[in-house]
Coordinates of C-alpha atoms in Angstrom, one line a residue:
M495 CA 0.0 0.0 0.0
K496 CA 1.3 3.4 -1.0
Y497 CA 0.2 6.0 1.4
S498 CA 2.0 9.2 2.2
F499 CA 1.5 12.6 3.7
A500 CA 3.4 15.2 1.8
T501 CA 3.5 18.7 3.4
C502 CA 4.9 21.3 1.0
G503 CA 7.9 22.7 2.9
N504 CA 6.5 21.2 6.0
D505 CA 8.0 17.7 6.2
K506 CA 8.4 17.8 10.0
A507 CA 4.7 18.4 10.7
S508 CA 3.3 16.8 13.7
M509 CA -0.2 16.5 15.3
G510 CA 0.9 18.9 18.1
R511 CA 1.7 21.6 15.6
S512 CA -1.1 24.1 15.6
L513 CA 0.0 27.2 13.7
D514 CA 1.6 27.7 10.3
K515 CA 3.0 31.2 9.5
E516 CA 3.9 32.3 6.1
N517 CA 3.9 36.0 6.6
P518 CA 5.0 37.0 10.1
T519 CA 3.9 40.6 9.6
R520 CA 0.2 39.7 9.5
C521 CA -1.8 39.6 12.6
S522 CA -4.0 36.8 11.2
V523 CA -2.6 33.3 11.5
S524 CA -4.2 32.0 8.4
G525 CA -1.0 32.1 6.5
G526 CA 1.4 29.1 6.1
K527 CA 2.0 26.3 3.6
P528 CA -0.9 23.8 3.5
N529 CA -0.6 20.1 3.9
R530 CA -1.0 17.8 0.9
C531 CA -1.6 14.1 0.6
I532 CA -0.9 11.7 -2.3
I533 CA -3.0 8.5 -1.9
F534 CA -3.1 5.3 -3.8
P535 CA -5.5 2.3 -3.4
A536 CA -4.1 -0.8 -1.7
N537 CA -5.3 -3.1 -4.5
V538 CA -6.2 -2.4 -8.1
S539 CA -8.8 -4.6 -9.8
M540 CA -8.2 -3.4 -13.3
V541 CA -5.3 -1.8 -15.2
A542 CA -6.2 1.2 -17.3
E543 CA -4.0 3.5 -19.4
A544 CA -5.6 6.9 -19.0
L545 CA -8.7 9.0 -18.3
E546 CA -9.5 11.2 -21.3
R547 CA -12.1 14.0 -21.5
R548 CA -14.1 14.6 -24.7
N549 CA -16.5 17.5 -24.3
K550 CA -18.8 16.3 -21.6
D551 CA -17.7 12.6 -21.7
W552 CA -15.0 11.1 -19.6
I553 CA -13.6 7.9 -21.0
V554 CA -11.2 5.4 -19.3
R555 CA -8.9 4.0 -22.0
A556 CA -8.2 0.3 -21.3
K557 CA -7.8 -3.0 -23.2
V558 CA -11.3 -3.9 -22.2
A559 CA -14.3 -1.9 -23.4
S560 CA -16.3 0.0 -20.9
D561 CA -19.4 -1.6 -19.5
L562 CA -20.6 1.1 -17.0
I563 CA -21.7 4.7 -17.6
V564 CA -22.1 6.9 -14.6
Q565 CA -23.8 10.3 -15.2
I566 CA -22.9 13.2 -12.8
A567 CA -24.9 16.3 -13.7
D568 CA -24.6 16.7 -17.4
S569 CA -21.3 14.7 -17.8
C570 CA -21.0 11.0 -18.4
F571 CA -18.1 8.8 -17.2
H572 CA -17.5 5.6 -19.3
L573 CA -16.1 3.2 -16.8
H574 CA -15.7 -0.5 -16.0
K575 CA -17.9 -2.4 -13.5
L576 CA -15.0 -4.4 -12.1
A577 CA -12.9 -1.4 -11.1
M578 CA -15.9 0.5 -9.6
V579 CA -18.0 -2.1 -7.8
S580 CA -14.9 -3.5 -6.2
K581 CA -14.5 -0.3 -4.3
S582 CA -18.0 1.1 -4.0
E583 CA -20.8 -0.8 -2.1
Y584 CA -23.3 1.8 -3.5
L585 CA -22.5 1.0 -7.1
N586 CA -22.1 -2.7 -6.4
R587 CA -25.6 -2.7 -4.9
I588 CA -27.2 -1.0 -8.0
V589 CA -25.4 -3.2 -10.5
F590 CA -26.3 -6.5 -8.9
K591 CA -29.8 -5.3 -8.2
R592 CA -30.3 -4.7 -11.9
R593 CA -28.9 -8.1 -12.7
S594 CA -31.1 -9.9 -10.3
N595 CA -34.1 -8.0 -11.8
G596 CA -33.2 -9.3 -15.2
E597 CA -32.5 -5.9 -16.7
K598 CA -30.8 -5.8 -20.1
E599 CA -27.0 -5.7 -20.0
N600 CA -27.0 -3.1 -22.8
N601 CA -28.3 -0.5 -20.3
P602 CA -25.2 0.3 -18.2
M603 CA -26.3 3.9 -17.3
I604 CA -26.4 5.0 -13.7
F605 CA -27.5 8.5 -12.9
I606 CA -26.4 10.0 -9.6
S607 CA -28.0 13.3 -8.5
N608 CA -26.5 15.6 -5.9
F609 CA -23.2 13.9 -5.8
P610 CA -20.9 15.6 -3.2
G611 CA -18.4 17.8 -4.9
G612 CA -19.8 17.2 -8.4
I613 CA -17.7 16.2 -11.5
E614 CA -14.3 17.3 -10.1
I615 CA -14.6 15.0 -7.0
F616 CA -16.0 12.1 -9.0
E617 CA -13.0 12.3 -11.3
L618 CA -10.8 11.8 -8.2
V619 CA -12.9 8.8 -7.1
V620 CA -12.4 7.3 -10.6
K621 CA -8.7 7.8 -10.4
F622 CA -8.5 6.1 -7.0
C623 CA -10.5 3.1 -8.2
Y624 CA -8.2 2.6 -11.2
G625 CA -5.0 2.9 -9.2
W626 CA -3.9 6.4 -10.3
K627 CA -2.5 8.9 -7.7
V628 CA -5.0 11.2 -6.1
D629 CA -3.7 14.6 -5.0
V630 CA -5.7 15.6 -1.8
T631 CA -5.5 19.0 -0.2
A632 CA -7.5 20.9 2.4
T633 CA -9.7 22.4 -0.3
N634 CA -11.0 19.1 -1.6
I635 CA -10.6 16.7 1.3
A636 CA -14.1 17.4 2.8
A637 CA -15.9 16.8 -0.5
L638 CA -13.8 13.7 -1.3
Y639 CA -14.5 12.3 2.2
S640 CA -18.2 13.0 1.7
A641 CA -18.1 11.3 -1.7
A642 CA -16.4 8.3 -0.3
N643 CA -19.1 7.9 2.3
F644 CA -21.8 8.5 -0.3
L645 CA -20.4 5.7 -2.5
E646 CA -19.9 3.6 0.7
M647 CA -16.2 3.0 -0.1
S648 CA -15.4 1.3 3.3
D649 CA -12.8 -1.2 4.4
D650 CA -15.5 -3.9 4.6
L651 CA -15.4 -4.0 0.8
D652 CA -11.6 -3.5 0.2
Q653 CA -8.9 -3.0 2.8
G654 CA -7.4 0.5 2.7
N655 CA -10.4 2.0 0.9
L656 CA -11.1 5.6 0.2
I657 CA -13.1 6.3 3.5
T658 CA -10.2 5.2 5.6
K659 CA -7.6 7.2 3.7
T660 CA -9.5 10.4 3.5
E661 CA -10.5 10.1 7.2
A662 CA -6.8 9.9 8.1
F663 CA -5.8 13.0 6.1
L664 CA -8.9 14.9 7.3
S665 CA -8.1 14.3 10.9
F666 CA -4.4 15.2 10.3
S667 CA -5.3 18.5 8.6
I668 CA -7.8 19.6 11.2
L669 CA -5.4 18.8 14.1
S670 CA -2.2 20.0 12.6
S671 CA -3.0 23.2 10.7
W672 CA -5.0 26.3 11.6
K673 CA -5.1 27.4 8.0
D674 CA -6.2 24.0 6.7
T675 CA -9.1 23.9 9.2
F676 CA -10.5 27.1 7.8
Q677 CA -10.0 26.0 4.2
I678 CA -11.9 22.8 5.0
L679 CA -14.7 24.8 6.5
K680 CA -14.8 27.0 3.4
S681 CA -15.0 24.0 1.1
C682 CA -18.0 22.7 3.1
E683 CA -20.2 25.4 1.8
S684 CA -21.0 23.4 -1.3
I685 CA -21.7 20.1 0.6
Q686 CA -23.4 21.6 3.7
S687 CA -25.7 18.7 4.4
W688 CA -23.0 16.0 4.1
A689 CA -20.5 18.1 6.1
K690 CA -23.0 18.3 8.9
E691 CA -24.1 14.7 8.8
L692 CA -20.5 13.5 8.8
H693 CA -19.6 15.9 11.7
I694 CA -16.9 17.7 9.6
L695 CA -18.3 21.1 10.8
K696 CA -18.3 20.0 14.4
R697 CA -14.7 18.7 14.2
C698 CA -13.4 21.8 12.6
S699 CA -15.2 24.1 15.0
E700 CA -13.9 22.2 18.1
A701 CA -10.4 22.3 16.7
I702 CA -10.6 26.0 16.2
A703 CA -12.0 26.5 19.7
L704 CA -9.3 24.4 21.2
K705 CA -6.5 26.3 19.6
A706 CA -8.2 29.7 20.3
S707 CA -8.4 28.7 24.0
I708 CA -4.7 27.8 24.3
N709 CA -2.1 30.4 25.2
K710 CA -0.2 31.4 22.1
K711 CA 3.2 30.9 23.8
G712 CA 2.2 27.3 24.4
F713 CA 2.4 26.3 20.7
T714 CA 5.4 24.3 19.9
F715 CA 7.4 24.2 16.6
H716 CA 10.1 22.0 15.3
D717 CA 10.9 24.7 12.7
G718 CA 13.1 27.4 14.3
D719 CA 12.0 30.1 11.7
A720 CA 8.3 29.4 12.3
Q721 CA 8.9 29.5 16.1
G722 CA 10.6 32.9 15.8
A723 CA 7.8 34.2 13.5
L724 CA 5.2 33.2 16.1
A725 CA 7.1 34.8 18.9
N726 CA 7.3 38.0 17.0
N727 CA 3.6 38.0 16.4
V728 CA 2.8 37.2 20.0
E729 CA 4.9 40.3 21.0
D730 CA 3.0 42.4 18.4
W731 CA -0.4 41.2 19.7
E732 CA 0.6 41.9 23.3
K733 CA 1.8 45.4 22.4
E734 CA -1.5 46.2 20.7
G735 CA -3.4 44.7 23.7
R736 CA -4.8 41.9 21.5
A737 CA -2.9 38.9 22.7
D738 CA -6.1 37.1 23.5
S739 CA -7.9 38.0 20.3
W740 CA -5.4 36.8 17.7
W741 CA -8.0 34.4 16.3
F742 CA -10.6 37.1 15.6
E743 CA -9.6 37.9 12.0
D744 CA -9.9 34.3 10.8
V745 CA -13.0 33.4 12.7
S746 CA -14.8 36.5 11.5
S747 CA -14.1 35.5 7.9
L748 CA -16.5 32.5 8.2
R749 CA -20.0 32.6 6.8
I750 CA -22.8 32.9 9.4
D751 CA -23.7 29.2 9.9
H752 CA -20.1 28.1 10.3
F753 CA -19.4 31.1 12.5
I754 CA -22.2 30.1 14.8
E755 CA -20.8 26.6 15.0
V756 CA -17.4 28.0 16.0
I757 CA -18.7 30.4 18.5
N758 CA -20.8 27.7 20.2
S759 CA -17.7 25.5 20.4
I760 CA -15.6 28.4 21.8
K761 CA -18.2 29.1 24.5
R762 CA -18.0 25.4 25.6
K763 CA -14.2 25.8 25.9
G764 CA -14.8 28.5 28.6
I765 CA -13.3 31.5 26.7
T766 CA -14.4 34.7 28.5
S767 CA -17.7 36.2 27.4
E768 CA -16.0 39.5 26.7
L769 CA -13.8 37.9 24.1
V770 CA -16.7 36.0 22.6
G771 CA -18.7 39.2 22.4
S772 CA -15.8 41.1 20.8
C773 CA -15.5 38.4 18.2
I774 CA -19.2 38.6 17.4
A775 CA -18.9 42.4 17.0
K776 CA -15.9 41.9 14.7
W777 CA -17.8 39.5 12.5
T778 CA -20.9 41.8 12.4
S779 CA -18.7 44.8 11.5
K780 CA -17.3 42.9 8.5
W781 CA -20.7 41.7 7.4
L782 CA -22.2 45.2 7.7
S783 CA -19.4 46.6 5.6
Q784 CA -20.2 44.1 2.8
I785 CA -23.8 45.2 2.8
T786 CA -23.3 48.9 2.9
S787 CA -20.3 49.1 0.5
G788 CA -21.9 46.7 -2.1
L789 CA -18.7 44.7 -2.8
N790 CA -18.5 43.2 -6.3
N791 CA -17.8 39.7 -5.0
V792 CA -21.1 39.6 -3.0
T793 CA -24.0 38.6 -5.3
P794 CA -27.5 39.9 -4.7
K795 CA -28.7 36.3 -4.1
Q796 CA -26.4 36.0 -1.1
L797 CA -27.7 39.2 0.4
T798 CA -31.4 38.7 0.1
H799 CA -33.7 40.2 2.8
Q800 CA -34.4 36.8 4.1
L801 CA -30.7 36.0 4.6
R802 CA -30.1 39.3 6.3
R803 CA -33.1 38.7 8.7
V804 CA -32.0 35.2 9.6
T805 CA -28.4 36.4 10.1
T806 CA -29.5 39.2 12.4
E807 CA -31.6 36.9 14.5
S808 CA -28.8 34.4 14.7
L809 CA -26.3 37.0 15.9
I810 CA -28.7 38.1 18.7
R811 CA -29.3 34.5 19.8
I812 CA -25.6 33.7 20.1
L813 CA -24.7 36.8 22.2
P814 CA -23.3 35.9 25.6
E815 CA -25.7 36.5 28.4
E816 CA -23.2 38.2 30.7
E817 CA -23.8 41.9 31.3
N818 CA -20.5 43.3 30.0
A819 CA -19.9 40.8 27.2
V820 CA -20.9 43.4 24.5
S821 CA -21.1 47.1 24.4
C822 CA -24.3 49.2 24.4
N823 CA -23.3 50.7 21.1
F824 CA -23.0 47.3 19.4
L825 CA -26.4 46.2 20.7
L826 CA -27.9 49.4 19.4
H827 CA -26.5 48.7 15.9
L828 CA -28.1 45.2 16.2
L829 CA -31.4 46.8 17.2
K830 CA -31.2 49.0 14.2
L831 CA -30.6 46.0 11.9
G832 CA -33.4 44.1 13.6
L833 CA -35.9 46.9 13.0
M834 CA -34.8 47.2 9.3
M835 CA -35.0 43.4 8.8
K836 CA -38.3 43.1 10.8
I837 CA -37.0 40.3 12.9
N838 CA -39.0 38.2 15.4
A839 CA -40.9 40.6 17.7
E840 CA -40.0 38.7 20.9
L841 CA -36.4 38.7 20.0
L842 CA -36.5 42.4 19.3
K843 CA -38.1 43.1 22.7
K844 CA -35.5 41.0 24.5
L845 CA -32.8 43.1 22.8
E846 CA -34.4 46.4 23.8
R847 CA -34.7 45.3 27.4
R848 CA -31.0 44.3 27.5
I849 CA -29.9 47.7 26.2
A850 CA -32.3 49.5 28.6
F851 CA -30.7 47.8 31.6
M852 CA -27.3 49.1 30.4
L853 CA -28.3 52.8 30.1
E854 CA -27.3 53.6 33.7
H855 CA -23.7 52.7 32.8
C856 CA -23.6 54.3 29.3
R857 CA -21.9 57.4 27.9
V858 CA -23.3 59.7 25.3
S859 CA -20.9 58.2 22.7
D860 CA -22.4 54.8 23.3
L861 CA -25.8 56.0 21.9
L862 CA -24.4 57.2 18.6
V863 CA -25.6 54.9 15.7
R864 CA -25.0 56.5 12.3
N865 CA -27.5 56.7 9.4
Y866 CA -26.2 56.6 5.8
G867 CA -29.1 57.9 3.8
E868 CA -28.9 61.4 2.3
N869 CA -32.2 62.6 3.8
D870 CA -31.7 60.8 7.1
T871 CA -30.6 62.3 10.4
V872 CA -26.9 61.9 11.1
Y873 CA -27.7 59.5 14.0
H874 CA -30.5 57.1 14.4
V875 CA -32.6 58.8 17.1
G876 CA -35.6 56.4 16.8
I877 CA -33.8 53.5 18.4
V878 CA -32.7 55.6 21.4
V879 CA -36.3 56.7 21.9
R880 CA -37.4 53.1 21.9
V881 CA -34.7 52.1 24.4
V882 CA -35.4 55.0 26.8
E883 CA -39.1 54.3 26.7
C884 CA -38.4 50.6 27.5
Y885 CA -36.2 51.8 30.4
V886 CA -38.9 54.1 31.8
S887 CA -41.5 51.2 31.6
F888 CA -39.1 49.2 33.8
V889 CA -38.4 52.0 36.2
L890 CA -42.0 52.7 36.8
R891 CA -42.5 49.2 38.1
N892 CA -39.1 49.1 39.9
P893 CA -38.0 52.6 40.9
A894 CA -34.3 53.0 40.2
P895 CA -32.1 55.5 42.2
R896 CA -29.9 56.0 39.1
I897 CA -32.6 57.4 36.9
F898 CA -31.0 60.8 37.3
V899 CA -27.9 59.4 35.5
V900 CA -30.1 58.4 32.6
G901 CA -31.6 61.9 32.6
R902 CA -28.2 63.4 32.2
L903 CA -27.3 60.9 29.5
V904 CA -30.4 61.7 27.5
D905 CA -29.8 65.5 27.8
G906 CA -26.2 65.0 26.7
Y907 CA -27.4 63.0 23.7
L908 CA -30.0 65.7 22.8
T909 CA -27.3 68.4 23.0
L910 CA -25.1 66.4 20.6
I911 CA -27.8 65.7 18.0
A912 CA -29.5 69.2 18.3
R913 CA -27.5 70.7 15.4
D914 CA -28.6 68.0 12.9
K915 CA -30.6 69.8 10.1
N916 CA -32.7 66.7 9.4
L917 CA -33.8 66.2 13.0
A918 CA -37.5 66.8 13.1
A919 CA -39.1 68.7 16.0
K920 CA -41.4 65.8 16.7
R921 CA -38.4 63.4 17.1
F922 CA -36.6 65.8 19.4
Q923 CA -39.8 66.3 21.5
L924 CA -40.3 62.5 21.8
L925 CA -36.9 61.9 23.2
A926 CA -37.0 65.0 25.5
E927 CA -40.3 63.8 26.9
A928 CA -39.5 60.0 27.0
L929 CA -38.2 60.3 30.6
P930 CA -40.6 61.3 33.4
K931 CA -40.1 64.8 34.9
S932 CA -38.7 63.3 38.0
A933 CA -35.7 62.1 36.1
R934 CA -34.2 65.6 36.1
V935 CA -33.2 67.5 39.2
C936 CA -32.1 70.5 37.1
D937 CA -33.3 71.3 33.6
D938 CA -30.2 73.5 32.6
N939 CA -28.8 70.8 30.3
L940 CA -32.2 70.2 28.7
Y941 CA -32.6 74.0 28.2
R942 CA -29.1 74.1 26.6
A943 CA -30.1 71.3 24.2
M944 CA -33.4 73.0 23.3
D945 CA -31.6 76.4 22.7
I946 CA -29.1 74.7 20.4
Y947 CA -31.9 73.0 18.5
L948 CA -33.9 76.2 18.1
K949 CA -30.8 78.1 16.9
A950 CA -30.0 75.4 14.3
H951 CA -33.6 75.3 13.0
P952 CA -34.7 78.9 12.6
D953 CA -37.5 78.0 10.2
L954 CA -39.6 76.2 12.8
T955 CA -43.2 77.3 13.3
E956 CA -44.4 78.7 16.6
E957 CA -46.2 75.5 17.3
E958 CA -43.1 73.4 16.7
R959 CA -41.0 75.7 18.9
T960 CA -43.6 75.3 21.6
S961 CA -43.5 71.5 21.3
V962 CA -39.7 71.4 21.5
S963 CA -39.7 73.5 24.7
R964 CA -42.6 71.8 26.4
A965 CA -40.5 69.3 28.5
M966 CA -38.6 72.1 30.3
E967 CA -39.8 73.2 33.7
F968 CA -39.2 76.8 34.8
H969 CA -38.7 76.1 38.5
K970 CA -35.9 73.5 37.7
L971 CA -33.7 76.1 36.0
S972 CA -30.8 77.8 37.7
Q973 CA -30.9 81.6 38.2
E974 CA -28.4 82.1 35.4
A975 CA -30.4 79.9 33.0
R976 CA -33.6 81.8 33.9
Q977 CA -31.9 85.2 33.1
H978 CA -30.8 83.8 29.7
M979 CA -34.1 82.3 28.9
M980 CA -36.1 85.4 29.6
K981 CA -34.0 87.3 27.0
N982 CA -34.0 84.4 24.5
E983 CA -36.0 85.5 21.5
R984 CA -35.8 82.0 20.0
L985 CA -38.3 80.7 22.6
P986 CA -42.0 81.0 21.8
L987 CA -43.4 84.4 22.7
K988 CA -46.2 83.0 25.0
M989 CA -43.7 80.9 26.9
R990 CA -41.3 83.8 27.5
A991 CA -44.2 86.0 28.7
R992 CA -45.4 83.3 31.1
Y993 CA -41.9 82.7 32.5
I994 CA -41.3 86.4 33.0
L995 CA -44.5 86.7 35.0
L996 CA -43.5 83.7 37.1
E997 CA -40.1 85.2 37.8
Q998 CA -41.8 88.5 38.7
V999 CA -44.0 86.7 41.2
N1000 CA -41.1 84.9 42.7
I1001 CA -39.1 88.0 43.2
T1002 CA -42.0 89.8 44.7
K1003 CA -42.4 86.9 47.2
V1004 CA -38.7 87.0 48.1
M1005 CA -38.8 90.8 48.6
T1006 CA -41.9 90.5 50.8
A1007 CA -40.2 87.8 52.8
G1008 CA -37.0 89.9 53.0
G1009 CA -38.9 93.1 54.1
S1010 CA -40.5 91.3 57.0
N1011 CA -37.1 91.0 58.5
F1012 CA -37.2 94.7 59.3
C1013 CA -40.4 94.3 61.4
R1014 CA -38.9 92.3 64.1
T1015 CA -39.5 93.1 67.8
K1016 CA -36.8 94.2 70.2
G1017 CA -36.8 90.8 71.9
Q1018 CA -36.3 89.0 68.6
A1019 CA -33.5 91.3 67.7
I1020 CA -31.8 90.5 71.0
I1021 CA -32.1 86.8 70.5
R1022 CA -30.8 87.1 66.9
V1023 CA -27.7 89.1 68.1
S1024 CA -27.0 86.6 70.9
K1025 CA -27.0 83.7 68.4
G1026 CA -24.8 85.7 66.1
L1027 CA -22.3 86.4 68.8
E1028 CA -22.1 82.7 69.6
K1029 CA -21.4 81.8 65.9
G1030 CA -18.9 84.5 65.1
R1031 CA -20.1 87.8 66.7
M1032 CA -21.4 89.1 63.4
S1033 CA -22.6 92.7 64.0
S1034 CA -26.2 93.5 63.3
H1035 CA -25.0 96.5 61.4
K1036 CA -23.2 94.3 58.9
E1037 CA -26.2 92.0 58.5
I1038 CA -28.5 94.9 57.8
K1039 CA -26.0 96.2 55.2
V1040 CA -26.1 92.8 53.4
M1041 CA -29.9 92.6 53.5
K1042 CA -30.2 96.1 52.0
K1043 CA -27.8 95.1 49.2
E1044 CA -30.0 92.0 48.4
V1045 CA -33.1 94.2 48.3
E1046 CA -31.5 96.6 45.9
T1047 CA -30.5 93.7 43.6
M1048 CA -34.1 92.4 43.7
K1049 CA -35.4 95.8 42.8
M1050 CA -33.1 95.9 39.8
Q1051 CA -34.2 92.5 38.6
L1052 CA -37.8 93.5 39.0
N1053 CA -37.2 96.6 36.9
Q1054 CA -35.6 94.4 34.2
L1055 CA -38.6 92.1 34.2
Q1056 CA -41.0 94.9 33.9
M1057 CA -39.0 96.2 30.9
C1058 CA -39.1 92.8 29.3
K1059 CA -42.8 92.6 29.9
T1060 CA -43.3 96.0 28.3
Q1061 CA -41.3 94.9 25.2
L1062 CA -43.3 91.8 24.8
Q1063 CA -46.6 93.7 25.1
N1064 CA -45.4 96.1 22.4
Q1065 CA -44.5 93.2 20.2
V1066 CA -47.9 91.6 20.6
K1067 CA -49.6 95.0 19.8
S1068 CA -47.5 95.5 16.6
W1069 CA -48.4 92.0 15.4
R1070 CA -52.1 92.8 15.8

């Protein structure tokens, strides 16, 4: 039996060798020289000269005329029963079943539909059956192994048959080479059902997970150059803070179903949820870039709405449950995708709740999810409104002491998006009013956001300006903010007039309360002075001087208010 593993430039390969590096400057470890295997059958039942192709016919040239035709797709292979049935239980069963049924010998045609790997792989099978060498690599081993199982080419029929030999090389490739494992996964895309049934996907996924969970410095090499290349890469990864994420680039290149298999295997290996979440975010980022940039190598069929919807739902389902596994910003991007793809409603609500629970620990930058349409707002405000409303519904049932943190977060977000020309007044209002009034101790930040929005949108109607300003409460503004607001001509006229009257009433009350201090009895004055002496012996003369100064200030403010009131009344008269 001739049976050898030939590894191009890699003759010292061993099962313990896990990484092959060809280009040490790359962070990905998918480089390296792949393994190859040249296999021969143990026994040859028939000698043939060559396999020739004539258009869509494949003809085995031998001294004996062919007596078996196997059709794969639209191509026909003119073969010999002795060579084929001696290796394939599947073909053996068909041939002898026909003979036992008394079918005519002049009907040697066998049609095989959905043959794993198609014409190219069946050609390799034919070469094996006739004793010619078969060149096996990581790109064809999965299909050849599947074809061998399809044709039932086991050792029960002939010792050293194709199943045994392909199984040996498949196991060697998966265990010994990181790059070969990914090439095998890639080749499984055309034979998905067979790859799943024969556990090829599972074996590749578990091998990747095992290698990803091992410390990079733990890999051993017999080749000094390769060992040095790996050491250099480990140092580079550690400098960049990515020593644990070296496998991200390769794993994120997989298609969604294979990616899910790998992620599930990685979870079972106990890799931290933060790393798993970061890898999912990496894959999603690459997938989104393919959708938005419209790459030429991505066909419309591959990116149908159905595929995008299923992909989005799959990503949400495989997210680690741990709280800090993924960022709020990434989840908001997923939520945006989910809304666009109209994914399962229950899954969408689950995602909203998860983001809502994270709001108390978020920053304003975490809420920024960009839009890409010409007429869209710069950032997607709608998803933030949804999440805040979900948070409020939870807080109303279970009061949270950190609701003021969310209030500051929303006000900061409003301030940031206020300058967006495409941001509608209704959208701004919805977000400003999404939180209950109790969520803000002070409305200064909200007033600042409103003022920026009104300044950036000078063409708003009076009704729109009123709706934008409605969430603000006058009594929650600082004195400085009130002074600015009463002179702010961007605010609706009726609102300014009402706030000026409120301020006038407040000052009048304060002045009245301050004036009553002068009507104290002699006994009260003595008590006050005694207390003052105990605290610091402040003289009554100094206290009276301070009080007089406060009264003068209040009178000046009252005069300003009256002047503003007069101006507003004159404006109203001129409009009439």
